[in-house]
PDB file of C-alpha atoms in Angstrom:
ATOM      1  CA  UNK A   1       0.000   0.000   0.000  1.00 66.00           C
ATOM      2  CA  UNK A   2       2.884   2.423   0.712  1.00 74.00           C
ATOM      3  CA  UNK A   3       4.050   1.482  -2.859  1.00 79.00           C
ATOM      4  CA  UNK A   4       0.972   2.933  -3.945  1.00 66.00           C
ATOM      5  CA  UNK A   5       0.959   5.872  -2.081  1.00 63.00           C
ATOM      6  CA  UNK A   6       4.219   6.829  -3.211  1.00 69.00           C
ATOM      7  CA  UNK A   7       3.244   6.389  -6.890  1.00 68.00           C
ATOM      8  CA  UNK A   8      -0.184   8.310  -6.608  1.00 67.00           C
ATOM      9  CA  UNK A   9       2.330  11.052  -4.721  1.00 67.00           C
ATOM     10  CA  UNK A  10       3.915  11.152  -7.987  1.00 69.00           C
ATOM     11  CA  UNK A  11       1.506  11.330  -9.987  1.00 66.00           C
ATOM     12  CA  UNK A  12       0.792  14.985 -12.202  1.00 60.00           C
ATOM     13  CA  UNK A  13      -2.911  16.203 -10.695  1.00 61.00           C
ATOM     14  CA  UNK A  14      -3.066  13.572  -7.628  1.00 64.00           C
ATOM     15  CA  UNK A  15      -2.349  15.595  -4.720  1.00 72.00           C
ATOM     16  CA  UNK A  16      -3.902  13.812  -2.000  1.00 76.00           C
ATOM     17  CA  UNK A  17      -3.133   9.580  -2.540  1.00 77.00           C
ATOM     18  CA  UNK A  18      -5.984   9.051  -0.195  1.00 81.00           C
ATOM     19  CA  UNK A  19      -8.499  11.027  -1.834  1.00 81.00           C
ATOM     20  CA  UNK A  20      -7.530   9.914  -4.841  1.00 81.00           C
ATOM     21  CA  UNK A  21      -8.156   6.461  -3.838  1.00 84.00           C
ATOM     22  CA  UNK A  22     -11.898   7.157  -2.950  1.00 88.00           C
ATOM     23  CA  UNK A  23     -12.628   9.129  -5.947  1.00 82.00           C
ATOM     24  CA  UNK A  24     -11.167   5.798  -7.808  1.00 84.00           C
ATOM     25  CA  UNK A  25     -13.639   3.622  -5.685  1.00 89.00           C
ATOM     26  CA  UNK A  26     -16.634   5.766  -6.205  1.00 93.00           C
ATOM     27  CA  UNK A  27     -15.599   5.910 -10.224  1.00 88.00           C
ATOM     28  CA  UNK A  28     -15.367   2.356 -10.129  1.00 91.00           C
ATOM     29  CA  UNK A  29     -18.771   1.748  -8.791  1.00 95.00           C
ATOM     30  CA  UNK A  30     -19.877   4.438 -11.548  1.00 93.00           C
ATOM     31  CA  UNK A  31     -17.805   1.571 -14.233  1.00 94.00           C
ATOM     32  CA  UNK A  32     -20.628  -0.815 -13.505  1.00 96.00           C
ATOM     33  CA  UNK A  33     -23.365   1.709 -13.727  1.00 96.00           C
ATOM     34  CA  UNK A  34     -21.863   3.017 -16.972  1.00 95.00           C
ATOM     35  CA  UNK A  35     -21.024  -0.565 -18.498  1.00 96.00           C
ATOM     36  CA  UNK A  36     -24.549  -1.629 -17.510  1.00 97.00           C
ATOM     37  CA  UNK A  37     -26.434   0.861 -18.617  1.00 98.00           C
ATOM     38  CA  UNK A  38     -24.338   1.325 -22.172  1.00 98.00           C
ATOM     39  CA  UNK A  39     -24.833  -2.493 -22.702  1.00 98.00           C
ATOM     40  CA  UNK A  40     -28.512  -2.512 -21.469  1.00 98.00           C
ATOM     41  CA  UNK A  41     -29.287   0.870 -23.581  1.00 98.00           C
ATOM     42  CA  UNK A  42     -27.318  -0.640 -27.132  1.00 98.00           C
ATOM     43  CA  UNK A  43     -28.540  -4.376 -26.611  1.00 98.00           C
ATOM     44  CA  UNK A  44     -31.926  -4.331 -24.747  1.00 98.00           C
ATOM     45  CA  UNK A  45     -33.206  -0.929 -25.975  1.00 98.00           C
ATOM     46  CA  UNK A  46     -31.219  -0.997 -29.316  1.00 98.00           C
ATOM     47  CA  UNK A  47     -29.701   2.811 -28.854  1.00 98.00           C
ATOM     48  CA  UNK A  48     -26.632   3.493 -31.102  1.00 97.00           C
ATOM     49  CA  UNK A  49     -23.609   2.600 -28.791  1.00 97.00           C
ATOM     50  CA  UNK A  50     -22.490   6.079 -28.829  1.00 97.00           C
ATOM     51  CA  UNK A  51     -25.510   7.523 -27.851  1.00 97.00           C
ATOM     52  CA  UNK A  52     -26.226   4.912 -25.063  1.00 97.00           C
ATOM     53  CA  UNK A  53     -22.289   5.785 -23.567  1.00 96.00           C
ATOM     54  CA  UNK A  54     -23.107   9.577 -23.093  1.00 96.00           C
ATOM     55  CA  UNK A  55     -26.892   8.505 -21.149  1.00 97.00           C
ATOM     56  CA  UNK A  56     -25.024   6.254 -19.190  1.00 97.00           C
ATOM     57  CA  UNK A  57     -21.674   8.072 -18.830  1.00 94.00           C
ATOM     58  CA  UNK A  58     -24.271  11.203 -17.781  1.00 94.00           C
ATOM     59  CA  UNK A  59     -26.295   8.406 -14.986  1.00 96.00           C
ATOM     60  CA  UNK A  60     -22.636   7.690 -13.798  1.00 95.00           C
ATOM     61  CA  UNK A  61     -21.431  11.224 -13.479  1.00 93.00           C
ATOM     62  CA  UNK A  62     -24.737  11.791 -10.947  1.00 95.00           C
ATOM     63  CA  UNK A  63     -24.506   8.687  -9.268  1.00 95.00           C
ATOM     64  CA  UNK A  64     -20.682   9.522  -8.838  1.00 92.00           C
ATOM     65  CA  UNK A  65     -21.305  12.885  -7.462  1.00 93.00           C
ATOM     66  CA  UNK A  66     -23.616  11.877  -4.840  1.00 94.00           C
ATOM     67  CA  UNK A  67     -21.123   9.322  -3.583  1.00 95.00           C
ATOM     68  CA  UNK A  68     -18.279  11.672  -3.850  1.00 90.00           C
ATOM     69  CA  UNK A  69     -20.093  14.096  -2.154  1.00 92.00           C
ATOM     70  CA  UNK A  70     -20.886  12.155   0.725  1.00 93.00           C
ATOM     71  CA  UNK A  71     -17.832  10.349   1.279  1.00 93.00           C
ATOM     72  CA  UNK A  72     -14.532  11.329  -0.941  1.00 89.00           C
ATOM     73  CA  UNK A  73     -14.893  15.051  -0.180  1.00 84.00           C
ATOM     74  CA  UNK A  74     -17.024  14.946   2.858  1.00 87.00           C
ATOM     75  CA  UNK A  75     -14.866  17.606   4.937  1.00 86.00           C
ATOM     76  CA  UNK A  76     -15.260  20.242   2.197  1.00 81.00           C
ATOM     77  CA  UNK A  77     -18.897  20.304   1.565  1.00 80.00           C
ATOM     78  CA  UNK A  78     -20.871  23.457   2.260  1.00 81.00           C
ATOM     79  CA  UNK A  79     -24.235  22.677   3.643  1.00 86.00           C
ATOM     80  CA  UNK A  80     -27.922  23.700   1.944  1.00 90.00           C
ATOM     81  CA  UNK A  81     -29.389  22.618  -0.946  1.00 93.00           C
ATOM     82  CA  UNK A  82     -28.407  25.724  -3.276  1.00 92.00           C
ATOM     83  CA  UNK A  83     -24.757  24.531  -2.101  1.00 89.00           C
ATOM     84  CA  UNK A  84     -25.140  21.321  -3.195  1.00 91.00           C
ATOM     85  CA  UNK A  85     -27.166  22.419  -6.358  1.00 93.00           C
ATOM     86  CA  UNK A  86     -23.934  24.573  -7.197  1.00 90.00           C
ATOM     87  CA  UNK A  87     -21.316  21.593  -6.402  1.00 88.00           C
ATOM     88  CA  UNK A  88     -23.710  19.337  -8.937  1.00 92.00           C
ATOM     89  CA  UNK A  89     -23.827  21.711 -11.700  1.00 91.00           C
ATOM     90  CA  UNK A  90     -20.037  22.244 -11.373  1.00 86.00           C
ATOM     91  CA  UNK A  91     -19.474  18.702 -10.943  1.00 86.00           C
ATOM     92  CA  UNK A  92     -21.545  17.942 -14.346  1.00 92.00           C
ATOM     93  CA  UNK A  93     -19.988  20.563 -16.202  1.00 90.00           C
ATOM     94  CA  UNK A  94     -16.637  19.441 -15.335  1.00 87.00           C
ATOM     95  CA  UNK A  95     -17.375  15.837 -15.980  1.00 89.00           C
ATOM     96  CA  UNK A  96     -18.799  17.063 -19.549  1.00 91.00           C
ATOM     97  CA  UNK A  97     -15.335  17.217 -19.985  1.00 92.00           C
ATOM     98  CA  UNK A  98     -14.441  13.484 -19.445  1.00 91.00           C
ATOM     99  CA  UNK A  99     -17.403  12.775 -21.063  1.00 94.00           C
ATOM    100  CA  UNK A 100     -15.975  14.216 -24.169  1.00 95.00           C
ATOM    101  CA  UNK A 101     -12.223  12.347 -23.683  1.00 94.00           C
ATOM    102  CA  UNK A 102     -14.349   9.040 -23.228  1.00 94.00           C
ATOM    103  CA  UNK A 103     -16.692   9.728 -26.100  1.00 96.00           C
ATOM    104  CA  UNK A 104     -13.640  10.124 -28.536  1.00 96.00           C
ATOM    105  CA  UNK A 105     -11.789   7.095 -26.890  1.00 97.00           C
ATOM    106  CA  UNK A 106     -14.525   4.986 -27.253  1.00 97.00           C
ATOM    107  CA  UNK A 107     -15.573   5.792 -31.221  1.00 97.00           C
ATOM    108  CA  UNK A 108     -11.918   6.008 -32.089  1.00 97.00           C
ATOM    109  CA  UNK A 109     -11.400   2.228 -30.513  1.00 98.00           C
ATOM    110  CA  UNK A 110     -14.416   0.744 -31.539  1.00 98.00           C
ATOM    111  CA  UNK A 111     -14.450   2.370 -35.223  1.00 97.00           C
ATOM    112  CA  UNK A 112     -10.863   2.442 -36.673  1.00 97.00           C
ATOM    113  CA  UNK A 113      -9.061  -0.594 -34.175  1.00 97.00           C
ATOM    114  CA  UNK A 114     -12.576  -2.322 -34.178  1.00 97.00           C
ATOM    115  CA  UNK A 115     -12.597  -3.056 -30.637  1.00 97.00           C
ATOM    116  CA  UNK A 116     -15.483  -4.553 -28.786  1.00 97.00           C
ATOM    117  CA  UNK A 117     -17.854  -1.171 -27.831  1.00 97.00           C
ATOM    118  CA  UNK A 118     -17.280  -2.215 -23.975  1.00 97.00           C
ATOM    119  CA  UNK A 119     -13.748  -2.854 -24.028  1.00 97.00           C
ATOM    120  CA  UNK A 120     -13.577   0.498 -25.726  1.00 97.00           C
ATOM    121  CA  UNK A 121     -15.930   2.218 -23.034  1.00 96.00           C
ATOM    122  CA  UNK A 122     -13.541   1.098 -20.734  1.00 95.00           C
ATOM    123  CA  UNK A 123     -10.341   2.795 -22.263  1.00 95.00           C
ATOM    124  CA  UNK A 124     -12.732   5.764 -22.077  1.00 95.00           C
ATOM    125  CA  UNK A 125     -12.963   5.352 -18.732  1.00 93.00           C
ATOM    126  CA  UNK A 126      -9.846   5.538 -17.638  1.00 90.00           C
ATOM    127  CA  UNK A 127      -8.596   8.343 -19.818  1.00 90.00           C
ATOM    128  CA  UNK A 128     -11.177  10.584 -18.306  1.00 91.00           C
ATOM    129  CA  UNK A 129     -11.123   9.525 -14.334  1.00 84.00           C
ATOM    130  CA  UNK A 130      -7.484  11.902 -13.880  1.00 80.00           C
ATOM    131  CA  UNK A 131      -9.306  14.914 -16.078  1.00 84.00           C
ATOM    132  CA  UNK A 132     -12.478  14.670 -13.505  1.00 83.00           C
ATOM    133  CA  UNK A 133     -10.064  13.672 -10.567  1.00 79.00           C
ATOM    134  CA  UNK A 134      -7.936  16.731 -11.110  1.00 80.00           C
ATOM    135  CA  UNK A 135     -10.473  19.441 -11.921  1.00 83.00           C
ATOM    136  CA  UNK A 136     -12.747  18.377  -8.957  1.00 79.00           C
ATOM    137  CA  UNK A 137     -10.329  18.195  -6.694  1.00 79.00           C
ATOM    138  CA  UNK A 138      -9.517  22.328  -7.298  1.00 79.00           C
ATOM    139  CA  UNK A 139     -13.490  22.821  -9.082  1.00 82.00           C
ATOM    140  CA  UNK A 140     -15.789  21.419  -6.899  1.00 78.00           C
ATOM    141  CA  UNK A 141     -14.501  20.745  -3.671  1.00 78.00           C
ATOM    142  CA  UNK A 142     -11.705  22.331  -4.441  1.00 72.00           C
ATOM    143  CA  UNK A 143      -9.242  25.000  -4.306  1.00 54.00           C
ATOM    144  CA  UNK A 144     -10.874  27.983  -6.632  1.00 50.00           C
ATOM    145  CA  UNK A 145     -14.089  27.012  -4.590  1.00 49.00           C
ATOM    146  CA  UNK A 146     -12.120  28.204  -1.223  1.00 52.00           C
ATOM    147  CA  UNK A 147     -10.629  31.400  -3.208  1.00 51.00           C
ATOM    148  CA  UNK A 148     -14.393  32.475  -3.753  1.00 52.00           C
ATOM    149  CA  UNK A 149     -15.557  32.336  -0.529  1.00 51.00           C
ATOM    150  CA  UNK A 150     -12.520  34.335   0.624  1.00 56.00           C
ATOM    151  CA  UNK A 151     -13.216  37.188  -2.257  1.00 53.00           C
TER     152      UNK A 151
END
């Protein structure tokens, strides 16, 4: 585990290991929403796979946020509804973001290498978790959120 901690210490955007960690296990549990509902949405429902991946990347980024909210970055929450309104919205509009990276992973993968559309999903995945990791951490809970309650 120290290993880890050391590498994540390391790593461009990860300044907190720890929190880092819990944003990963909160994403993860957002994989299985997201693989679930794009497989459900393009097999069951029979949505274009591309279309399916932003629904269910867009379920995942609110299921995410709740968790994260509660638990990653518990200690920096302001409390009220409008509060956690405003966290939301910045949390979406953030995530937009890795919803973008993910949205080109996926068609590039799946299109020109023709790999599986869930294997791709997943390579989406993980090239968007250090985009959302990094601009929540200062965004949302972060540090430009403290600089404009000091101004």
């Amino acid at each position: 585990m120290k290993i880890l901690f050391r590498v994540l210490e390391r790593t461009p955007g990860v300044d907190d290991p720890e929190r880092f960690l819990k944003f990963s296990l909160v994403g993860l549990s957002g994989v299985f929403v997201n693989l679930g509902l794009l497989w459900f949405l393009t097999e069951v429902v029979g949505i274009y796979y591309v279309v399916s991946n932003v629904i269910a990347v867009e379920v995942s980024i609110i299921s995410n946020f709740i968790l994260n909210d509660l638990w990653t970055w518990r200690d920096r929450r302001d409390p009220g509804l409008l509060n956690f309104l405003k966290r939301l919205a910045a949390f979406n509009i953030i995530c937009a973001g890795g919803l973008v990276i993910n949205t080109a992973v996926l068609w590039t993968l799946t299109e020109l290498l023709h790999i599986y559309y869930i294997a791709s999903a997943l390579f989406g995945i993980a090239a968007a978790t250090l985009w959302n990791y990094w601009m929540n951490n200062r965004v949302t809970w972060g540090v430009l959120l403290e600089r404009a309650h000091e101004g």
